CSV table of C-alpha atoms in Angstrom, one decimal:
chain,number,residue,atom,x,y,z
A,1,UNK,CA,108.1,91.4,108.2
A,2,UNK,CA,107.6,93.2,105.0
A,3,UNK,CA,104.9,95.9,104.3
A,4,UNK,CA,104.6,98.9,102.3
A,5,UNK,CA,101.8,100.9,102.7
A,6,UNK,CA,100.8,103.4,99.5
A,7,UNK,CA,99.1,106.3,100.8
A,8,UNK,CA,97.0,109.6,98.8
A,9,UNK,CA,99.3,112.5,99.7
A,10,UNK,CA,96.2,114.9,99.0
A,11,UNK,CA,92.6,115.4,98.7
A,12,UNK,CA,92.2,111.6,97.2
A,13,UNK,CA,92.3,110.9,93.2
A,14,UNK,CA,95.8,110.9,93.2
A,15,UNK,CA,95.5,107.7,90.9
A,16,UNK,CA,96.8,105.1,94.1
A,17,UNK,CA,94.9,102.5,91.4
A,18,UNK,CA,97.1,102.3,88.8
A,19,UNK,CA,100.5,102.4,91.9
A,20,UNK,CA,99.0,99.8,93.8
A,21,UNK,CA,98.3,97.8,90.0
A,22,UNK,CA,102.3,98.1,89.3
A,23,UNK,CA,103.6,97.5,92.8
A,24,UNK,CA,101.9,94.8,93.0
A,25,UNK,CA,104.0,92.7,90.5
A,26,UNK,CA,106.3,92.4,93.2
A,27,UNK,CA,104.4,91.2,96.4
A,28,UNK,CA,102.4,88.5,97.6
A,29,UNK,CA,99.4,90.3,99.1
A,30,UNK,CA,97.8,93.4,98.8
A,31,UNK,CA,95.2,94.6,101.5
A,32,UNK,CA,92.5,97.3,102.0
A,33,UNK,CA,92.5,98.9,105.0
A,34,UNK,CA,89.4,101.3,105.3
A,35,UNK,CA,86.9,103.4,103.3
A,36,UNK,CA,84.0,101.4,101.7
A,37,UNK,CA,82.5,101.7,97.9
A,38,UNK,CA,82.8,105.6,97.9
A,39,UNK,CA,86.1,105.1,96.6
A,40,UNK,CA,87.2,104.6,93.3
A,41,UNK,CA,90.6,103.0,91.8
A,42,UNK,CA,90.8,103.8,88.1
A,43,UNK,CA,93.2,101.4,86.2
A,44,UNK,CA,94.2,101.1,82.2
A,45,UNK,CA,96.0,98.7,80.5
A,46,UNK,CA,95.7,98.4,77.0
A,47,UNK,CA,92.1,99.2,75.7
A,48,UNK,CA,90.6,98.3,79.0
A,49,UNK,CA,89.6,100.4,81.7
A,50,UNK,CA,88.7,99.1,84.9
A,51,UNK,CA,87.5,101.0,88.1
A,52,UNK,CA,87.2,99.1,91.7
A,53,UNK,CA,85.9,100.1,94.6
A,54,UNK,CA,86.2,97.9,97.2
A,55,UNK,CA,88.3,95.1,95.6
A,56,UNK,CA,92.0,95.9,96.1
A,57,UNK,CA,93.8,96.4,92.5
A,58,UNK,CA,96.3,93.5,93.0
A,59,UNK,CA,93.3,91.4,91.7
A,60,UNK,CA,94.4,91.9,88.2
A,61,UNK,CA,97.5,90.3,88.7
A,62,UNK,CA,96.8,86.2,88.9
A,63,UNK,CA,99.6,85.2,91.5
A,64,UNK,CA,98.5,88.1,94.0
A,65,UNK,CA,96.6,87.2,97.2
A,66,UNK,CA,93.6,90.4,97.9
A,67,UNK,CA,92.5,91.2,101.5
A,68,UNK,CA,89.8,93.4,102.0
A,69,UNK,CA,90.1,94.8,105.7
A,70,UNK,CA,88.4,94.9,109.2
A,71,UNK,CA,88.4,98.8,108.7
A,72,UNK,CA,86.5,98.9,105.4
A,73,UNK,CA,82.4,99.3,105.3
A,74,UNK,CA,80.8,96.6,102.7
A,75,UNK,CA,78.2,97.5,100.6
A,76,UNK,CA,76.8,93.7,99.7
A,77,UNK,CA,75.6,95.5,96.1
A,78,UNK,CA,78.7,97.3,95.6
A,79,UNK,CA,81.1,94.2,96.3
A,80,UNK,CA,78.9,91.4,94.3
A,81,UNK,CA,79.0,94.1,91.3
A,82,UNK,CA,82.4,94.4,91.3
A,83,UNK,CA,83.3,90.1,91.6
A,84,UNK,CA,80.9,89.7,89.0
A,85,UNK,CA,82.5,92.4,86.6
A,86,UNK,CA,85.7,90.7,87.4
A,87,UNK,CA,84.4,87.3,86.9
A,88,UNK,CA,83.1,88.6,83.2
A,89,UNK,CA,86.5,89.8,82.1
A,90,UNK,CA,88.1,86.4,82.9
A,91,UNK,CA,89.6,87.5,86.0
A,92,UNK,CA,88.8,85.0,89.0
A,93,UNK,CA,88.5,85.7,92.6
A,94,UNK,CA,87.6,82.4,93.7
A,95,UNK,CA,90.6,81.8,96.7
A,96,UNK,CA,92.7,84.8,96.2
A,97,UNK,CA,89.6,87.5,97.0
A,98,UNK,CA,89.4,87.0,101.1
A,99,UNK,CA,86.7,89.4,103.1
A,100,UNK,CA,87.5,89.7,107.2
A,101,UNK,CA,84.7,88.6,108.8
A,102,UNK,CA,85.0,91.8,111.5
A,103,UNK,CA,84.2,94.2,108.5
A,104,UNK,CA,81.1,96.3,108.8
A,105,UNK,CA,78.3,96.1,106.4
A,106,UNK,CA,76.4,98.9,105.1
A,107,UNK,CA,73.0,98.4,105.4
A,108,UNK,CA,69.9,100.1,102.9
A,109,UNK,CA,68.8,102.7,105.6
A,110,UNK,CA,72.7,103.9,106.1
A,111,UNK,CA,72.1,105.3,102.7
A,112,UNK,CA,68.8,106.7,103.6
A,113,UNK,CA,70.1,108.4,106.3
A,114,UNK,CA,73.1,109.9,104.1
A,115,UNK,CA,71.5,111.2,101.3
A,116,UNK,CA,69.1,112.9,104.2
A,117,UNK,CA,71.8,114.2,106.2
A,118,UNK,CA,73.8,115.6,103.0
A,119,UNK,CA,71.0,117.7,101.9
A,120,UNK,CA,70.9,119.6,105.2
A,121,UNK,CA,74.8,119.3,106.1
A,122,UNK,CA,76.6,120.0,102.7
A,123,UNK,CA,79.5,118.0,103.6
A,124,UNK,CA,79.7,116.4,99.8
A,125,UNK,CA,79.4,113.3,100.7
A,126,UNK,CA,78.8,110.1,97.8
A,127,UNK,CA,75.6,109.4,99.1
A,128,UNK,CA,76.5,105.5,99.4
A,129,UNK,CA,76.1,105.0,103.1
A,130,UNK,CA,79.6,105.3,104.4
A,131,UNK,CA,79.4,107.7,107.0
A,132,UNK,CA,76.2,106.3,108.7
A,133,UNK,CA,78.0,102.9,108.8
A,134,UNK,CA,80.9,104.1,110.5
A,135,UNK,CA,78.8,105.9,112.8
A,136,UNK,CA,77.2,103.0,113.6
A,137,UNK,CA,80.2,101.0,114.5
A,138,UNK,CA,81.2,104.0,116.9
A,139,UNK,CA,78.1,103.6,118.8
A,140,UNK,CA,78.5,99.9,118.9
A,141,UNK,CA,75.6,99.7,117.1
A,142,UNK,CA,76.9,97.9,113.9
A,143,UNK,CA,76.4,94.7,112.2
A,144,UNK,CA,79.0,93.0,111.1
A,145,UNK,CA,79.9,90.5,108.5
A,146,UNK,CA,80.4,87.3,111.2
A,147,UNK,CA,76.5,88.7,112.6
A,148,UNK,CA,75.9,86.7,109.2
A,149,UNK,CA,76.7,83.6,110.5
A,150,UNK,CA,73.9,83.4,113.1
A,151,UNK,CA,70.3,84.3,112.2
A,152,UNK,CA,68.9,85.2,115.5
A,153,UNK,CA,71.8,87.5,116.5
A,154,UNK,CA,71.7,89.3,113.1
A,155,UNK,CA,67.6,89.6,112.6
A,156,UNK,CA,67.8,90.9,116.4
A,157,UNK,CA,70.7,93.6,115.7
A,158,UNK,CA,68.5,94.6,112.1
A,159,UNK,CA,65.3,94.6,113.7
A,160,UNK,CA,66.9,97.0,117.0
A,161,UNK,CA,68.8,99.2,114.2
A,162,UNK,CA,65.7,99.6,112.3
A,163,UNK,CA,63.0,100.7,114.7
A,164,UNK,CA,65.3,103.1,116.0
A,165,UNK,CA,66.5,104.5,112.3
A,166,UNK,CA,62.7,104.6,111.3
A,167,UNK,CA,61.4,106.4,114.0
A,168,UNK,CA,64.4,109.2,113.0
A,169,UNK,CA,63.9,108.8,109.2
A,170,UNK,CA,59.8,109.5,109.7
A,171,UNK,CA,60.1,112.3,112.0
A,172,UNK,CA,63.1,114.2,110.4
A,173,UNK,CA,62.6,113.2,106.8
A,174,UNK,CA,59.0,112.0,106.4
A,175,UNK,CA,60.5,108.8,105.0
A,176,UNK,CA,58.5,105.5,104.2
A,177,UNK,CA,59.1,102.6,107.0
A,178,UNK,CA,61.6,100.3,106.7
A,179,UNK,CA,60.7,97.2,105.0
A,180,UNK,CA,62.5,94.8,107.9
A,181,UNK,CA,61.5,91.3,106.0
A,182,UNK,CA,63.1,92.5,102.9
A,183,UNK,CA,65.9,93.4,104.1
A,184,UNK,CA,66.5,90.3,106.0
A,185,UNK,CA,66.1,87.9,103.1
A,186,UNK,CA,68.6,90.5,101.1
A,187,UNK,CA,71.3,90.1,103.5
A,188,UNK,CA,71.0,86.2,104.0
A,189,UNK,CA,71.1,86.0,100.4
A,190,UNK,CA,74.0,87.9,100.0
A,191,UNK,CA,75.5,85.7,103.0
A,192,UNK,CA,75.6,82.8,101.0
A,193,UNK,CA,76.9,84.1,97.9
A,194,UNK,CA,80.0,85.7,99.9
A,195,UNK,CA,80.8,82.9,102.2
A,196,UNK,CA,83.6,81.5,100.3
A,197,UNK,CA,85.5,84.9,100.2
A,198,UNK,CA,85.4,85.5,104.3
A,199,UNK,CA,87.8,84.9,106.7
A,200,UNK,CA,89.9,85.9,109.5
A,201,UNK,CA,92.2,88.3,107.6
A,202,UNK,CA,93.9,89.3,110.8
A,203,UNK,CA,95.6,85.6,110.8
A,204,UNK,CA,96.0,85.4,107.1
A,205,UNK,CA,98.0,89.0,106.9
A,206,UNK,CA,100.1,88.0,109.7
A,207,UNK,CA,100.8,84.3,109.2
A,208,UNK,CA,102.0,85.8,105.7
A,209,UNK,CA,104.4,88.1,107.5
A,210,UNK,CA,105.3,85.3,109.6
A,211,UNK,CA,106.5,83.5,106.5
A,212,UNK,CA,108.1,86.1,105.0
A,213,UNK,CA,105.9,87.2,102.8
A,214,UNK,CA,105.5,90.9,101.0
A,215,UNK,CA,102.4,92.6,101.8
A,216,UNK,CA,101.5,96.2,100.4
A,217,UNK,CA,98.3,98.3,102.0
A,218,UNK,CA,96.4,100.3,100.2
A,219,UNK,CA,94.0,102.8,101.8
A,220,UNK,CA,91.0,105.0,100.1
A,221,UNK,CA,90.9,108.9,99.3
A,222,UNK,CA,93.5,110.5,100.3
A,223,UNK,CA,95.5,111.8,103.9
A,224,UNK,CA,93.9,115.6,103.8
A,225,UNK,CA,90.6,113.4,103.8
A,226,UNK,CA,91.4,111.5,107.3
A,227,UNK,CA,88.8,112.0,109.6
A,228,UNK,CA,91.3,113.5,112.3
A,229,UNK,CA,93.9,115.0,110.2
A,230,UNK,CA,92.0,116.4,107.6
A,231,UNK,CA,90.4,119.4,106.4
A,232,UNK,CA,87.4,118.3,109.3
A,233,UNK,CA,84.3,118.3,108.7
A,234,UNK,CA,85.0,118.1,104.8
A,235,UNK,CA,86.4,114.8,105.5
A,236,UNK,CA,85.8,111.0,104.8
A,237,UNK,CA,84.5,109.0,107.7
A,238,UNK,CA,87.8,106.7,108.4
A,239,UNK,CA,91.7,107.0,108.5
A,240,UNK,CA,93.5,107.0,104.8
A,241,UNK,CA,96.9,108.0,106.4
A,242,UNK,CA,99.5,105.2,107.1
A,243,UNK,CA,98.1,104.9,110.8
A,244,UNK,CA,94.8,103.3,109.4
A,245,UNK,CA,96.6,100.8,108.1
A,246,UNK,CA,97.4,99.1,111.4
A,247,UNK,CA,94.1,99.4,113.1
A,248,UNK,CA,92.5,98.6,109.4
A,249,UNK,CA,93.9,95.2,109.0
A,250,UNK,CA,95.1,93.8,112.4
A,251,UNK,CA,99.3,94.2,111.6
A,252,UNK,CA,102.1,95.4,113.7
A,253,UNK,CA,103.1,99.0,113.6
A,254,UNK,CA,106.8,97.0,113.3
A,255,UNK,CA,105.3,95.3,110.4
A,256,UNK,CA,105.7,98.9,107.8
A,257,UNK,CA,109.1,98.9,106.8
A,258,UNK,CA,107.9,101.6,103.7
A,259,UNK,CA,105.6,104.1,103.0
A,260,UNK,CA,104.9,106.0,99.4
A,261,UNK,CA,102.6,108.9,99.1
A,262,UNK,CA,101.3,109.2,95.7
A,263,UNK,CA,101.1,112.9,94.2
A,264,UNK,CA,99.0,114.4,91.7
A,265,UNK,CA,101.5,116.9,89.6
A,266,UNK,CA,98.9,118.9,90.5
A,267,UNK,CA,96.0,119.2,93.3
A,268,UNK,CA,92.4,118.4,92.8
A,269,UNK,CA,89.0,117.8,95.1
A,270,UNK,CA,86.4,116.2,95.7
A,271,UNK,CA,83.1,117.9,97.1
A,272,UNK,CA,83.1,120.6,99.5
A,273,UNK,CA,85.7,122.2,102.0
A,274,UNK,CA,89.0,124.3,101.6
A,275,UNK,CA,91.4,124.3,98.9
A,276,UNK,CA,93.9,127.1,99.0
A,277,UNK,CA,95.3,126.8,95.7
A,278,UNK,CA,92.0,126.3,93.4
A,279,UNK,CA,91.8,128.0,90.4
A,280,UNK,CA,88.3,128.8,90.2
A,281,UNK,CA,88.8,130.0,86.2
A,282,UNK,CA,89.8,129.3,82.9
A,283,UNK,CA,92.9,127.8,84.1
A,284,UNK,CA,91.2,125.2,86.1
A,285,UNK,CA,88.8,124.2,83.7
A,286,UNK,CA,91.6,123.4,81.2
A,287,UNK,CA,93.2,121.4,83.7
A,288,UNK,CA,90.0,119.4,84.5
A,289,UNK,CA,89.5,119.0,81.1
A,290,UNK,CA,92.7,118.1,80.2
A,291,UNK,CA,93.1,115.3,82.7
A,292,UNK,CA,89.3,114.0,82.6
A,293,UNK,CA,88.7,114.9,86.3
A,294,UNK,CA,85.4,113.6,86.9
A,295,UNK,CA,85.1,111.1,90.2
A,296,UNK,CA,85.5,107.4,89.1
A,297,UNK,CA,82.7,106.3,91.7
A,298,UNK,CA,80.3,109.6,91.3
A,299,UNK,CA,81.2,111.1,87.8
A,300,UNK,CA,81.1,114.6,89.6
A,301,UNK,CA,83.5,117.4,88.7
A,302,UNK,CA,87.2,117.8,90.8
A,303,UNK,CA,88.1,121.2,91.8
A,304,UNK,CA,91.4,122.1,90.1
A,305,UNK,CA,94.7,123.6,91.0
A,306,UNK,CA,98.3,124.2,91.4
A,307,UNK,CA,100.4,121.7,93.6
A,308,UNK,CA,100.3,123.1,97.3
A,309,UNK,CA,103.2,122.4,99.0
A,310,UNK,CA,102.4,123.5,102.4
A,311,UNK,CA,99.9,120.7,102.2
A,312,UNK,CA,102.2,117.9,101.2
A,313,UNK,CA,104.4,118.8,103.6
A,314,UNK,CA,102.0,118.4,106.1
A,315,UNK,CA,100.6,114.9,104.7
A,316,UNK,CA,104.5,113.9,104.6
A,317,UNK,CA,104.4,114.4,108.0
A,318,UNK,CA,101.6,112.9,109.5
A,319,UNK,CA,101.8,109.7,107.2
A,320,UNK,CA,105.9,109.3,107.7
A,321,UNK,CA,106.1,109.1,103.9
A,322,UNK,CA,109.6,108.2,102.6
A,323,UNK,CA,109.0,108.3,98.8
A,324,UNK,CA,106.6,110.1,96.2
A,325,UNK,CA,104.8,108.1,93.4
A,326,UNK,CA,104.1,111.0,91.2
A,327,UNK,CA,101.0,111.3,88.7
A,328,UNK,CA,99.2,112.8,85.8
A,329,UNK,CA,102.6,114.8,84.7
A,330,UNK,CA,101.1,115.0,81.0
A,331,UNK,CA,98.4,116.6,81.8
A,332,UNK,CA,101.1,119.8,83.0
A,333,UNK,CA,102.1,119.4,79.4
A,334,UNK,CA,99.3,121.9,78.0
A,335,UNK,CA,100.4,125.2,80.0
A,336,UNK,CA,103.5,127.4,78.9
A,337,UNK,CA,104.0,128.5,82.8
A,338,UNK,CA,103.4,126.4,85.4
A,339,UNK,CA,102.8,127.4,89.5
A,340,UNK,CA,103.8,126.2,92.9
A,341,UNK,CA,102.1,127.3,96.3
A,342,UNK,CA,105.3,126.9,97.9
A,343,UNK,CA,104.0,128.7,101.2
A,344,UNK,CA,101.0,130.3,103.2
A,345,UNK,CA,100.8,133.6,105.1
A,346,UNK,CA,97.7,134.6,107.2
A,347,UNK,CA,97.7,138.3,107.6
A,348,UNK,CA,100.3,138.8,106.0
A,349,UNK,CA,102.7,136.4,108.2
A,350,UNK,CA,104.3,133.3,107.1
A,351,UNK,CA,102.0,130.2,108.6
A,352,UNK,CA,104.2,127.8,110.8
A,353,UNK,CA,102.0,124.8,110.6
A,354,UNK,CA,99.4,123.5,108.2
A,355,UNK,CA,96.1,124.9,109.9
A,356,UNK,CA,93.9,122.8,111.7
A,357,UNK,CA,90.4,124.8,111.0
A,358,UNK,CA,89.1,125.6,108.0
A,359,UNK,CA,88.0,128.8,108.3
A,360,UNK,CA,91.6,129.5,108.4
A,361,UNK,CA,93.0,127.6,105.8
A,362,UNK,CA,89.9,129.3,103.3
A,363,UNK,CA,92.1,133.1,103.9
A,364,UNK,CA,95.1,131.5,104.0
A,365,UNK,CA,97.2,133.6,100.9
A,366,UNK,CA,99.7,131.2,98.7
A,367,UNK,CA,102.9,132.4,98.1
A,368,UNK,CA,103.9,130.9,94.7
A,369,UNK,CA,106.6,130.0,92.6
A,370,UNK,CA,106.6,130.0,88.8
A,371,UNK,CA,108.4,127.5,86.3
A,372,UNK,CA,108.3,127.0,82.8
A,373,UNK,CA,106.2,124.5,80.7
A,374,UNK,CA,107.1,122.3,78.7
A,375,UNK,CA,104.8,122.6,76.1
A,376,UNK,CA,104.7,119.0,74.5
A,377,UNK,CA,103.1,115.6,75.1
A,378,UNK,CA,104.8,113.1,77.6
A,379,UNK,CA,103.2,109.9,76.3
A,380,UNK,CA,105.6,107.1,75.8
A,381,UNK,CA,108.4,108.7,77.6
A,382,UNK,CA,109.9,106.0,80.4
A,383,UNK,CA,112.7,107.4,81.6
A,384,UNK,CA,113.6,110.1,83.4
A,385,UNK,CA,116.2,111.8,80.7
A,386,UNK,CA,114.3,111.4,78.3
A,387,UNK,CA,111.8,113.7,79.7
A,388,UNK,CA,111.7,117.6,78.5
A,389,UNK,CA,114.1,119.3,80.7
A,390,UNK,CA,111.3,121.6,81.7
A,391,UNK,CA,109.3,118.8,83.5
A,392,UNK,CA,112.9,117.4,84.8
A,393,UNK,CA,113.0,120.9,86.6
A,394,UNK,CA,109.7,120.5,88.1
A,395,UNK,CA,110.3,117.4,89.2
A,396,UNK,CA,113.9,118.2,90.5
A,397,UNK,CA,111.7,121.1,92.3
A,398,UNK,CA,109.6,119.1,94.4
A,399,UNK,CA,112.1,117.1,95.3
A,400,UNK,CA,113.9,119.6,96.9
A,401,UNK,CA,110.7,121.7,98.4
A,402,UNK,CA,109.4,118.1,99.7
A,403,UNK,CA,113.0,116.7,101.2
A,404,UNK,CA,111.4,113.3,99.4
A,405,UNK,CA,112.7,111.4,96.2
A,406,UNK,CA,110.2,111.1,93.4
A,407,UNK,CA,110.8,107.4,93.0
A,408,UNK,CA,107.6,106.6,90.5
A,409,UNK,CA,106.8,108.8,87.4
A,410,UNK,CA,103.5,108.6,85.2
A,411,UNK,CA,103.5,110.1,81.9
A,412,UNK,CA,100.1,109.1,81.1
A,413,UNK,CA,97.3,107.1,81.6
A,414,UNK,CA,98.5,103.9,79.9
A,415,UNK,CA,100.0,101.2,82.3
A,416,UNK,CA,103.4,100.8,80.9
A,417,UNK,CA,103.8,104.7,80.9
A,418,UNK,CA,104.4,104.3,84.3
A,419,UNK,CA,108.1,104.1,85.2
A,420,UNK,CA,110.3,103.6,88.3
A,421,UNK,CA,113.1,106.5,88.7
């Protein structure tokens, strides 16, 4: 049994997309294991840009089999967007793209109740719905995809769900009700349009390990977004560290034979929360400028910053990572000087361990560690000697602060600028 599961080392936008797009040349499936349509996977390969949210990136390749997870949330918009953009570049889904039938959907009033919530909880959330869905699935509350299948079960479930999220939307939010008959004909619509793609993933993941085939899972945002191993409450809803990728698609712990954390050459996030190492200046802004960070799903700014090692070394931990994928080195090629946080103190004592609240980890002070630029353009470079020997010394650098191999390089946005060490 063969699976390798490619993991965001950081705070997500660690460009997993475009790792997933080249790994999966060499496997037979790739599978989503959790996060819904708040996610987005940024690929380019040639003149073309493509972004996908729910759809696992090993749809580009024609021979690869895509499985999108028990532990993702659907957005029914979001996913018949996405087969339809595919559809319109001449890439087919039709029997490779298969849906498990135990996935959640995310229904209109989870985004309702989001965009409410976030107002008043300043979390940073997208807004699409995610949270709400996974809350209902914790409360056993949810509907799921197979609820489809059955009329009566799902109108009960929606028309339950509804009186009870329109009595809170009214009273908290002076929303307008609910418009129950729309949203049943919406859903039983979109039930016959997605039909062909569901099915029990479970047995179709593990008959293909059975078989011997190569499977490669591929989670959303990134490990210091995990719901419980992240910088909580400034985190995602689900589990993006390797664990998730068990309970997310219904395979063996045995199954993972290999687990690579990609790594920005730098750090960057996402909304709201701690980030030790943010360079709230000048400096950051060239480095968001520099490497176009602005979120593929909600075009909002990325916080910028120096690589944190304390924070890798924590996600290395917890996700049992065995080899770095690392990205957007070019982008390093701008600065004449470039920083490390190779260590915290808190008053003015060493930190032990990565800390768990974020009070803390907002006064932790970086200790860092400064190397030279290099001062020129990387693209086209695909080997490792032939890079400057200044950005050989960085990477040399992490490699020994991390105790990991950089096994993947990027040198720039293009596809085939993407090398294997």
């Amino acid at each position: 049994m063969s699976v390798q599961v490619v993991v965001g080392a950081q705070w997500g936008d660690e460009g997993k997309g475009k790792i997933v797009d080249l790994l999966s040349q060499e496997v037979d499936v790739v599978a989503r294991y959790q996060g819904g349509a708040n996610a987005g996977h940024t690929i380019v390969f040639g003149n073309t840009k493509v972004v996908l949210h729910l759809i696992p990136s090993g749809i580009l390749h024609p021979n690869v089999q895509c499985v999108i997870g028990n532990g993702t949330v659907i957005d029914p918009v979001a996913l018949m967007d996405e087969i339809s953009m595919l559809e319109g570049m001449g890439i087919s889904t039709a029997g490779r793209l298969h849906i498990s039938h135990k996935a959640h959907l995310i229904m209109p009033y989870h985004k309702m109740l989001d965009a409410a919530r976030e107002k008043g909880a300043g979390i940073g959330t997208t807004g699409r719905g995610i949270g709400p869905a996974y809350f209902d699935k914790a409360t056993r509350s949810g509907i799921r995809i197979v609820d489809l299948l059955d009329r009566e079960t799902f109108e009960a479930k929606l028309r339950a769900n509804i009186e009870e999220k329109d009595r809170y939307l009214q009273a908290m939010y002076g929303s307008a009700p609910i418009d129950v008959e729309a949203i049943l004909d919406e859903y039983l619509t979109f039930d016959k349009k997605i039909d062909p793609y569901i099915t029990d993933t479970t047995s179709l993941l593990n008959d293909a390990l059975a078989a011997g085939k190569v499977v490669l899972a591929e989670g959303a945002q990134g490990a210091l977004l995990d719901l419980d191993h992240g910088t909580y409450p400034f985190v995602t809803s689900s589990n993006p560290t390797s664990g998730g990728a068990c309970t997310g698609l219904g395979i063996p712990p045995t199954s993972v034979n290999s687990i690579l954390g990609v790594v920005k050459a730098y750090s960057t996030r996402v909304g709201n929360g701690p980030f030790p190492t943010e360079l709230d200046n000048e400096l950051g802004e060239r480095l968001r400028t520099e490497g176009h960070e602005f979120g593929a799903t909600t075009g909002r700014n990325r916080r910028c910053g120096w690589l944190d090692i304390p924070a890798l070394k924590y996600s290395i931990m917890v996700n049992g990572i065995s080899e770095i994928a690392l990205t957007k080195m070019d982008v390093l090629g701008i600065f004449d000087e470039i920083r490390i946080c190779t260590a915290y103190t808190i008053d003015g004592r060493p930190a032990k361990y990565f800390p768990a609240d974020g009070r803390t980890l907002e006064s932790v002070e970086c200790q860092y560690a400064t190397l030279p630029g290099w001062n020129q353009p990387l693209d086209g470079i695909r080997r490792f000697e032939d890079l400057p020997e200044a950005a050989r010394q960085y990477i040399e650098t992490l490699e020994r602060l991390l105790e990991r191999p950089v096994t993947w390089i990027s040198t720039s946005p293009a596809r085939e600028d993407t090398f294997r060490r």
